[in-house]
Amino acid sequence: MTIAVSTEKSPIYLKSYLLFIGLGLIAGVITRLSDFFPNDDLWSFSSIATLFGFWMLTVTLVIYFSTSNINAAINVFLYLLSMNFAFYFLKYVLGFFFPIFANGGTFQWNLFMLYNIIALVCSAISYVLYYWNKESKLSNFLYALPVSGLAAETIGVGMYLYHHHIFLFQFIFDFFSFLLLGFWFYQKTKNKIIYSLTLVAITPIGYYFYYYPFL
């Protein structure tokens, strides 16, 4: 019976893997092409590739729409792996045509492997975060973690925007991502006090340990 159930689920898992590989490739291409925009003007459209708001939001959505802990871990890894490949392979190809992408005609294997290792770490974290679906007290804490990350980046980028007059696009993206994801998860959590307290406690920690030194 277990084998039958597992066989029935296999096509579903395969479809999800192919879906997130495709989405990762699209994300890698879009973020690489954003490098055609300047990174030091008011809007700084290319900041979507260099800061973490876009990745926190999309990885959170990948986890949410997965079907199990293992499925979430694999989906996130495949999403980030395919994104990394598209991001660095496209840079290698564009380097033959545009000087801003030139890297001596070589593929950036060092960065590609580094971010694949980070993808593995994110995959392990995704396995744990999926427990928010268990509707336990722990889920209220887990729901607040990605929202806290977005809140911390929103504050950090907002401060950077105020002092240096760049990253307006990233600030708008982070702010609305924080509002939408924060309200959505607030509605889903069973214990809103634990969720809110976690958000209040983790946000300043993320801000001071990561974003504050760069201001």
Coordinates of N, CA and C in Angstrom, one line a residue:
M1 N 0.8 -1.2 0.0 CA 0.0 0.0 0.0 C 0.9 1.2 0.0
T2 N 1.9 1.2 0.8 CA 2.8 2.4 0.9 C 3.5 2.6 -0.5
I3 N 3.8 1.5 -1.2 CA 4.5 1.7 -2.5 C 3.5 2.3 -3.5
A4 N 2.2 1.9 -3.4 CA 1.2 2.5 -4.3 C 1.1 4.0 -4.1
V5 N 1.0 4.3 -2.8 CA 0.8 5.8 -2.5 C 2.1 6.5 -3.0
S6 N 3.2 6.0 -2.7 CA 4.5 6.6 -3.1 C 4.5 6.8 -4.7
T7 N 4.1 5.7 -5.4 CA 4.1 5.8 -6.8 C 3.1 6.8 -7.3
E8 N 2.0 7.0 -6.7 CA 1.0 8.0 -7.1 C 1.5 9.4 -6.9
K9 N 2.3 9.6 -5.8 CA 2.8 10.9 -5.5 C 4.0 11.3 -6.4
S10 N 4.7 10.3 -6.9 CA 5.9 10.6 -7.7 C 5.7 11.6 -8.8
P11 N 4.6 11.4 -9.7 CA 4.4 12.4 -10.7 C 4.2 13.8 -10.2
I12 N 3.5 13.9 -9.0 CA 3.2 15.2 -8.4 C 4.5 15.8 -8.0
Y13 N 5.4 15.1 -7.3 CA 6.7 15.6 -6.9 C 7.6 16.0 -8.1
L14 N 7.5 15.2 -9.2 CA 8.3 15.5 -10.4 C 7.8 16.8 -11.0
K15 N 6.5 17.0 -11.1 CA 6.0 18.2 -11.6 C 6.4 19.4 -10.8
S16 N 6.4 19.3 -9.5 CA 6.9 20.4 -8.6 C 8.3 20.7 -8.8
Y17 N 9.2 19.6 -9.0 CA 10.6 19.8 -9.2 C 10.8 20.6 -10.5
L18 N 10.1 20.1 -11.5 CA 10.3 20.8 -12.8 C 9.8 22.2 -12.8
L19 N 8.7 22.4 -12.1 CA 8.2 23.8 -11.9 C 9.2 24.7 -11.3
F20 N 9.8 24.3 -10.2 CA 10.7 25.2 -9.5 C 12.0 25.3 -10.1
I21 N 12.4 24.3 -10.9 CA 13.6 24.5 -11.7 C 13.4 25.5 -12.8
G22 N 12.2 25.5 -13.4 CA 11.8 26.5 -14.4 C 11.7 27.9 -13.8
L23 N 11.1 28.0 -12.6 CA 11.0 29.3 -12.0 C 12.4 29.8 -11.6
G24 N 13.3 28.9 -11.1 CA 14.6 29.3 -10.8 C 15.4 29.9 -12.0
L25 N 15.2 29.2 -13.1 CA 15.9 29.7 -14.3 C 15.4 31.1 -14.7
I26 N 14.1 31.2 -14.6 CA 13.5 32.6 -14.9 C 14.0 33.6 -14.0
A27 N 14.0 33.3 -12.7 CA 14.5 34.2 -11.7 C 16.0 34.6 -11.9
G28 N 16.8 33.6 -12.3 CA 18.2 33.9 -12.5 C 18.4 34.8 -13.7
V29 N 17.6 34.6 -14.8 CA 17.7 35.4 -16.0 C 17.3 36.8 -15.7
I30 N 16.1 37.0 -15.0 CA 15.6 38.3 -14.7 C 16.6 39.1 -13.8
T31 N 17.1 38.5 -12.8 CA 18.0 39.2 -11.9 C 19.3 39.5 -12.6
R32 N 19.8 38.6 -13.5 CA 21.0 39.0 -14.2 C 20.8 40.1 -15.1
L33 N 19.6 40.1 -15.9 CA 19.4 41.2 -16.8 C 19.1 42.5 -16.1
S34 N 18.8 42.5 -14.8 CA 18.6 43.7 -14.1 C 19.9 44.5 -13.9
D35 N 21.1 43.8 -14.2 CA 22.4 44.4 -14.1 C 22.6 45.4 -15.2
F36 N 21.7 45.4 -16.2 CA 21.8 46.5 -17.2 C 21.4 47.8 -16.6
F37 N 20.7 47.8 -15.5 CA 20.3 49.1 -14.9 C 21.5 49.5 -13.9
P38 N 21.7 50.7 -13.7 CA 22.7 51.2 -12.7 C 22.3 50.8 -11.3
N39 N 23.3 50.6 -10.4 CA 23.1 50.2 -9.1 C 23.3 51.3 -8.1
D40 N 23.6 52.5 -8.6 CA 24.0 53.6 -7.8 C 23.1 54.9 -8.0
D41 N 21.9 54.7 -8.6 CA 21.0 55.8 -8.8 C 19.9 55.7 -7.8
L42 N 18.9 56.6 -7.8 CA 17.9 56.6 -6.8 C 17.1 55.3 -6.8
W43 N 16.7 54.8 -8.0 CA 15.9 53.6 -8.1 C 16.7 52.3 -7.9
S44 N 17.9 52.2 -8.5 CA 18.8 51.1 -8.3 C 18.1 49.7 -8.6
F45 N 17.5 49.6 -9.8 CA 16.8 48.4 -10.1 C 17.6 47.1 -10.0
S46 N 18.9 47.2 -10.2 CA 19.7 46.0 -10.2 C 19.9 45.5 -8.7
S47 N 19.5 46.3 -7.7 CA 19.6 45.9 -6.3 C 18.8 44.6 -6.0
I48 N 17.8 44.3 -6.9 CA 17.0 43.1 -6.6 C 17.9 41.8 -6.7
A49 N 19.0 41.9 -7.4 CA 19.9 40.7 -7.5 C 20.9 40.7 -6.3
T50 N 21.2 41.8 -5.7 CA 22.3 41.9 -4.7 C 21.8 41.9 -3.3
L51 N 20.6 42.3 -3.1 CA 20.0 42.3 -1.7 C 19.1 41.0 -1.5
F52 N 18.6 40.8 -0.4 CA 18.0 39.5 0.0 C 16.4 39.5 0.0
G53 N 15.8 40.6 -0.2 CA 14.3 40.7 -0.1 C 13.7 39.8 -1.1
F54 N 14.1 39.8 -2.4 CA 13.5 39.0 -3.4 C 13.7 37.6 -3.1
W55 N 14.8 37.2 -2.7 CA 15.1 35.8 -2.4 C 14.4 35.3 -1.2
M56 N 14.2 36.1 -0.1 CA 13.5 35.7 1.1 C 12.0 35.5 0.7
L57 N 11.5 36.4 -0.1 CA 10.1 36.3 -0.5 C 9.8 35.0 -1.3
T58 N 10.6 34.8 -2.4 CA 10.4 33.7 -3.3 C 10.6 32.4 -2.6
V59 N 11.7 32.3 -1.8 CA 12.0 31.0 -1.1 C 10.9 30.7 -0.1
T60 N 10.4 31.7 0.6 CA 9.2 31.5 1.5 C 8.0 30.9 0.7
L61 N 7.8 31.5 -0.4 CA 6.6 31.0 -1.2 C 6.9 29.6 -1.7
V62 N 8.1 29.2 -2.1 CA 8.4 27.9 -2.5 C 8.1 26.9 -1.4
I63 N 8.5 27.3 -0.2 CA 8.3 26.4 1.0 C 6.8 26.3 1.2
Y64 N 6.1 27.4 1.2 CA 4.7 27.4 1.5 C 3.9 26.5 0.5
F65 N 4.2 26.5 -0.7 CA 3.5 25.7 -1.7 C 4.1 24.3 -1.9
S66 N 5.0 23.9 -1.1 CA 5.5 22.5 -1.1 C 4.5 21.6 -0.3
T67 N 4.7 20.3 -0.4 CA 3.8 19.4 0.2 C 4.3 18.6 1.4
S68 N 5.6 18.7 1.7 CA 6.2 18.0 2.8 C 7.5 18.7 3.2
N69 N 8.1 18.3 4.3 CA 9.4 18.8 4.6 C 10.4 18.5 3.6
I70 N 10.5 17.2 3.2 CA 11.5 16.8 2.2 C 11.2 17.5 0.9
N71 N 9.9 17.6 0.5 CA 9.6 18.2 -0.8 C 10.0 19.7 -0.8
A72 N 9.8 20.4 0.4 CA 10.2 21.8 0.5 C 11.7 21.9 0.4
A73 N 12.4 21.1 1.0 CA 13.9 21.1 1.0 C 14.4 20.9 -0.4
I74 N 13.8 19.9 -1.1 CA 14.3 19.7 -2.5 C 13.9 20.8 -3.5
N75 N 12.6 21.3 -3.3 CA 12.1 22.4 -4.1 C 13.0 23.6 -4.0
V76 N 13.3 24.0 -2.8 CA 14.1 25.2 -2.5 C 15.5 25.0 -3.1
F77 N 16.1 23.8 -2.9 CA 17.5 23.6 -3.5 C 17.4 23.7 -5.0
L78 N 16.5 23.0 -5.6 CA 16.4 23.1 -7.1 C 16.1 24.5 -7.6
Y79 N 15.3 25.2 -6.9 CA 15.0 26.6 -7.3 C 16.3 27.4 -7.2
L80 N 17.0 27.4 -6.1 CA 18.2 28.2 -6.0 C 19.3 27.7 -6.9
L81 N 19.5 26.4 -7.0 CA 20.5 25.8 -7.9 C 20.3 26.3 -9.4
S82 N 19.1 26.1 -9.9 CA 18.8 26.6 -11.2 C 18.9 28.1 -11.4
M83 N 18.5 28.8 -10.3 CA 18.7 30.3 -10.4 C 20.2 30.6 -10.5
N84 N 21.0 30.0 -9.7 CA 22.5 30.2 -9.7 C 23.0 29.9 -11.1
F85 N 22.6 28.8 -11.6 CA 23.1 28.4 -12.9 C 22.8 29.4 -14.0
A86 N 21.5 29.8 -14.0 CA 21.1 30.8 -15.0 C 21.8 32.2 -14.8
F87 N 21.9 32.5 -13.6 CA 22.5 33.8 -13.2 C 24.0 33.9 -13.7
Y88 N 24.8 32.9 -13.4 CA 26.2 32.9 -13.8 C 26.5 32.5 -15.2
F89 N 25.7 31.5 -15.7 CA 25.9 31.2 -17.1 C 25.5 32.3 -18.1
L90 N 24.4 33.0 -17.7 CA 24.0 34.2 -18.6 C 25.1 35.3 -18.5
K91 N 25.7 35.5 -17.3 CA 26.8 36.4 -17.2 C 28.0 36.0 -18.1
Y92 N 28.3 34.7 -18.1 CA 29.4 34.2 -19.0 C 29.1 34.5 -20.4
V93 N 27.8 34.2 -20.9 CA 27.5 34.4 -22.3 C 27.5 35.9 -22.6
L94 N 26.8 36.7 -21.8 CA 26.8 38.1 -22.0 C 28.1 38.8 -22.0
G95 N 29.1 38.2 -21.3 CA 30.4 38.7 -21.3 C 31.1 38.8 -22.6
F96 N 30.7 38.0 -23.6 CA 31.2 38.0 -24.9 C 30.7 39.2 -25.8
F97 N 29.6 39.8 -25.3 CA 29.0 40.9 -26.0 C 29.0 42.3 -25.3
F98 N 29.0 42.2 -24.0 CA 28.9 43.5 -23.2 C 30.1 43.5 -22.2
P99 N 30.8 44.6 -22.2 CA 32.0 44.7 -21.4 C 31.6 44.7 -19.9
I100 N 30.4 45.1 -19.5 CA 30.1 45.2 -18.1 C 30.0 43.8 -17.5
F101 N 29.8 42.8 -18.3 CA 29.7 41.4 -17.9 C 30.9 40.6 -18.1
A102 N 31.9 41.2 -18.7 CA 33.2 40.4 -19.1 C 33.9 40.0 -17.8
N103 N 34.4 38.8 -17.8 CA 35.1 38.3 -16.7 C 36.3 37.5 -17.2
G104 N 37.0 38.1 -18.2 CA 38.1 37.4 -18.8 C 37.8 36.2 -19.5
G105 N 36.5 36.1 -20.0 CA 36.1 34.9 -20.7 C 36.0 33.6 -19.9
T106 N 35.9 33.7 -18.6 CA 35.8 32.5 -17.8 C 34.5 32.5 -17.0
F107 N 34.0 31.3 -16.7 CA 32.8 31.1 -15.9 C 33.2 31.3 -14.4
Q108 N 32.4 32.0 -13.6 CA 32.7 32.3 -12.2 C 32.4 31.0 -11.3
W109 N 33.2 30.0 -11.4 CA 33.0 28.8 -10.7 C 33.0 29.0 -9.2
N110 N 33.9 29.9 -8.7 CA 34.0 30.1 -7.3 C 32.7 30.6 -6.7
L111 N 32.1 31.6 -7.3 CA 30.9 32.1 -6.8 C 29.7 31.2 -7.0
F112 N 29.7 30.5 -8.2 CA 28.7 29.5 -8.4 C 28.7 28.4 -7.4
M113 N 29.8 27.9 -7.0 CA 29.9 26.8 -6.0 C 29.5 27.4 -4.6
L114 N 30.0 28.6 -4.3 CA 29.7 29.2 -3.0 C 28.2 29.3 -2.8
Y115 N 27.5 29.8 -3.8 CA 26.1 30.0 -3.7 C 25.3 28.7 -3.7
N116 N 25.9 27.7 -4.3 CA 25.2 26.4 -4.3 C 25.3 25.8 -2.9
I117 N 26.4 26.1 -2.2 CA 26.6 25.6 -0.8 C 25.5 26.4 0.0
I118 N 25.4 27.7 -0.2 CA 24.3 28.4 0.5 C 23.0 27.9 0.2
A119 N 22.8 27.4 -1.1 CA 21.5 26.8 -1.4 C 21.2 25.6 -0.6
L120 N 22.3 24.8 -0.3 CA 22.1 23.6 0.5 C 21.7 24.0 1.9
V121 N 22.3 25.1 2.4 CA 22.0 25.5 3.8 C 20.5 26.0 3.8
C122 N 20.1 26.8 2.8 CA 18.7 27.2 2.7 C 17.7 26.0 2.6
S123 N 18.2 25.0 1.9 CA 17.4 23.8 1.8 C 17.1 23.1 3.2
A124 N 18.2 23.1 4.0 CA 18.0 22.5 5.3 C 17.1 23.4 6.2
I125 N 17.3 24.7 6.0 CA 16.4 25.6 6.8 C 14.9 25.4 6.3
S126 N 14.7 25.2 5.0 CA 13.4 25.1 4.5 C 12.7 23.8 5.1
Y127 N 13.5 22.8 5.3 CA 13.0 21.5 5.9 C 12.4 21.9 7.3
V128 N 13.1 22.7 8.0 CA 12.6 23.1 9.4 C 11.4 24.0 9.3
L129 N 11.5 25.0 8.4 CA 10.4 26.0 8.3 C 9.1 25.4 7.9
Y130 N 9.1 24.3 7.1 CA 7.9 23.7 6.7 C 7.0 23.2 7.9
Y131 N 7.6 23.0 9.0 CA 6.9 22.6 10.2 C 5.8 23.6 10.6
W132 N 5.8 24.8 10.0 CA 4.8 25.8 10.3 C 3.4 25.2 9.9
N133 N 3.4 24.2 9.1 CA 2.1 23.6 8.7 C 1.6 22.6 9.7
K134 N 2.3 22.3 10.7 CA 1.9 21.4 11.7 C 0.9 22.0 12.7
E135 N 0.7 23.3 12.7 CA -0.2 24.0 13.5 C 0.0 23.7 15.0
S136 N 1.3 23.8 15.4 CA 1.7 23.7 16.8 C 2.2 25.1 17.2
K137 N 2.6 25.2 18.5 CA 3.1 26.4 19.0 C 4.4 26.9 18.2
L138 N 5.1 25.9 17.8 CA 6.3 26.2 17.0 C 6.0 26.9 15.7
S139 N 4.9 26.5 15.1 CA 4.5 27.1 13.8 C 4.3 28.6 13.9
N140 N 3.8 29.1 15.0 CA 3.7 30.5 15.2 C 5.0 31.3 15.2
F141 N 6.0 30.6 15.7 CA 7.4 31.2 15.7 C 8.0 31.1 14.3
L142 N 7.8 30.0 13.7 CA 8.3 29.8 12.3 C 7.7 30.7 11.3
Y143 N 6.4 30.9 11.4 CA 5.8 31.9 10.5 C 6.4 33.3 10.5
A144 N 6.8 33.7 11.7 CA 7.3 35.0 11.9 C 8.8 35.2 11.4
L145 N 9.5 34.1 11.2 CA 10.9 34.3 10.8 C 11.2 34.9 9.5
P146 N 10.6 34.4 8.4 CA 10.8 35.1 7.1 C 10.2 36.5 7.1
V147 N 9.1 36.8 7.8 CA 8.6 38.1 7.9 C 9.5 39.0 8.6
S148 N 10.2 38.5 9.7 CA 11.2 39.3 10.4 C 12.3 39.7 9.5
G149 N 12.8 38.7 8.7 CA 13.8 39.0 7.8 C 13.5 40.1 6.8
L150 N 12.3 40.1 6.3 CA 11.8 41.2 5.4 C 11.7 42.5 6.1
A151 N 11.2 42.4 7.3 CA 11.1 43.7 8.1 C 12.5 44.3 8.4
A152 N 13.5 43.4 8.7 CA 14.8 43.9 9.0 C 15.4 44.5 7.8
E153 N 15.2 43.9 6.6 CA 15.8 44.5 5.4 C 15.1 45.7 5.0
T154 N 13.8 45.8 5.2 CA 13.0 47.0 4.9 C 13.6 48.2 5.7
I155 N 13.8 48.0 7.0 CA 14.4 49.0 7.8 C 15.8 49.4 7.4
G156 N 16.6 48.4 7.2 CA 18.0 48.6 6.8 C 18.1 49.4 5.4
V157 N 17.3 48.9 4.4 CA 17.4 49.6 3.1 C 16.7 50.9 3.2
G158 N 15.7 51.1 4.1 CA 15.1 52.4 4.2 C 16.1 53.4 4.8
M159 N 16.9 53.0 5.8 CA 17.9 53.8 6.4 C 19.0 54.1 5.3
Y160 N 19.4 53.1 4.5 CA 20.4 53.4 3.5 C 19.9 54.3 2.5
L161 N 18.6 54.2 2.1 CA 18.0 55.1 1.2 C 18.0 56.6 1.7
Y162 N 17.7 56.7 3.0 CA 17.7 58.0 3.6 C 19.1 58.7 3.6
H163 N 20.1 57.9 3.9 CA 21.5 58.4 4.0 C 22.1 58.6 2.6
H164 N 21.9 57.7 1.7 CA 22.6 57.7 0.4 C 21.8 57.9 -0.8
H165 N 20.5 58.0 -0.7 CA 19.6 58.3 -1.8 C 19.7 57.2 -2.9
I166 N 19.8 56.0 -2.6 CA 19.7 54.9 -3.5 C 18.8 53.8 -3.0
F167 N 18.5 52.8 -3.8 CA 17.8 51.6 -3.4 C 16.3 51.9 -3.2
L168 N 15.7 52.9 -3.9 CA 14.3 53.1 -3.7 C 13.5 52.0 -4.1
F169 N 13.8 51.4 -5.3 CA 13.0 50.2 -5.8 C 13.1 49.1 -4.8
Q170 N 14.2 48.8 -4.2 CA 14.3 47.7 -3.3 C 13.5 48.0 -2.0
F171 N 13.5 49.2 -1.6 CA 12.8 49.6 -0.4 C 11.3 49.4 -0.6
I172 N 10.8 49.8 -1.8 CA 9.4 49.6 -2.1 C 9.0 48.1 -2.1
F173 N 9.9 47.4 -2.8 CA 9.7 45.9 -2.9 C 9.6 45.3 -1.6
D174 N 10.6 45.5 -0.7 CA 10.7 44.9 0.6 C 9.5 45.3 1.5
F175 N 9.1 46.6 1.4 CA 8.1 47.1 2.2 C 6.7 46.4 1.9
F176 N 6.4 46.4 0.7 CA 5.1 45.7 0.3 C 5.2 44.2 0.5
S177 N 6.3 43.6 0.3 CA 6.5 42.2 0.5 C 6.3 41.9 2.0
F178 N 6.9 42.7 2.8 CA 6.7 42.6 4.3 C 5.2 42.7 4.7
L179 N 4.5 43.7 4.1 CA 3.1 43.9 4.5 C 2.3 42.8 4.0
L180 N 2.4 42.3 2.8 CA 1.6 41.2 2.3 C 1.9 39.9 3.0
L181 N 3.2 39.5 3.1 CA 3.5 38.3 3.7 C 3.2 38.3 5.2
G182 N 3.5 39.5 5.8 CA 3.2 39.6 7.3 C 1.7 39.5 7.6
F183 N 0.9 40.1 6.8 CA -0.6 40.0 7.0 C -1.1 38.6 6.7
W184 N -0.6 38.1 5.7 CA -1.0 36.7 5.3 C -0.7 35.7 6.4
F185 N 0.6 35.7 6.8 CA 1.0 34.8 7.9 C 0.3 35.1 9.2
Y186 N 0.0 36.4 9.5 CA -0.7 36.7 10.7 C -2.1 36.1 10.7
Q187 N -2.7 36.1 9.6 CA -4.1 35.5 9.5 C -4.0 34.0 9.6
K188 N -2.9 33.4 9.2 CA -2.8 31.9 9.3 C -2.4 31.4 10.6
T189 N -1.6 32.2 11.4 CA -1.1 31.7 12.6 C -2.2 31.5 13.7
K190 N -2.1 30.5 14.5 CA -3.1 30.2 15.5 C -2.9 31.1 16.8
N191 N -1.6 31.3 17.1 CA -1.3 32.2 18.3 C -0.7 33.5 17.8
K192 N -1.4 34.5 17.7 CA -1.0 35.7 17.1 C 0.0 36.5 18.1
I193 N -0.1 36.2 19.4 CA 0.8 36.8 20.4 C 2.2 36.3 20.2
I194 N 2.4 35.0 20.1 CA 3.7 34.4 19.8 C 4.3 34.9 18.5
Y195 N 3.4 35.0 17.5 CA 3.8 35.5 16.2 C 4.3 36.9 16.3
S196 N 3.5 37.7 16.9 CA 3.9 39.2 17.0 C 5.1 39.4 17.9
L197 N 5.2 38.7 19.0 CA 6.4 38.8 19.9 C 7.7 38.4 19.2
T198 N 7.6 37.3 18.4 CA 8.7 36.8 17.6 C 9.1 37.8 16.6
L199 N 8.2 38.4 15.9 CA 8.4 39.5 14.9 C 9.1 40.7 15.6
V200 N 8.6 41.1 16.7 CA 9.2 42.2 17.4 C 10.6 41.9 17.9
A201 N 10.9 40.7 18.3 CA 12.2 40.3 18.9 C 13.2 40.1 17.8
I202 N 12.9 39.4 16.7 CA 13.8 39.0 15.7 C 14.2 40.1 14.8
T203 N 13.3 41.0 14.5 CA 13.5 42.0 13.5 C 14.7 42.9 13.9
P204 N 14.8 43.5 15.1 CA 15.9 44.3 15.5 C 17.2 43.5 15.5
I205 N 17.2 42.2 15.9 CA 18.4 41.4 15.9 C 18.9 41.3 14.4
G206 N 18.0 41.0 13.5 CA 18.5 40.9 12.1 C 19.0 42.2 11.6
Y207 N 18.4 43.3 12.0 CA 18.8 44.6 11.5 C 20.2 45.0 12.1
Y208 N 20.4 44.8 13.4 CA 21.6 45.3 14.0 C 22.8 44.4 13.6
F209 N 22.6 43.1 13.5 CA 23.7 42.2 13.2 C 24.1 42.1 11.7
Y210 N 23.1 42.5 10.8 CA 23.5 42.4 9.4 C 23.5 43.7 8.7
Y211 N 22.4 44.5 8.9 CA 22.2 45.7 8.1 C 22.9 47.0 8.7
Y212 N 22.8 47.0 10.0 CA 23.3 48.2 10.7 C 24.8 48.5 10.4
P213 N 25.7 47.5 10.3 CA 27.1 47.8 10.1 C 27.3 48.5 8.7
F214 N 26.4 48.4 7.8 CA 26.6 48.9 6.4 C 26.1 50.3 6.3
L215 N 25.4 50.8 7.3 CA 24.9 52.2 7.2 C 26.0 53.2 7.3

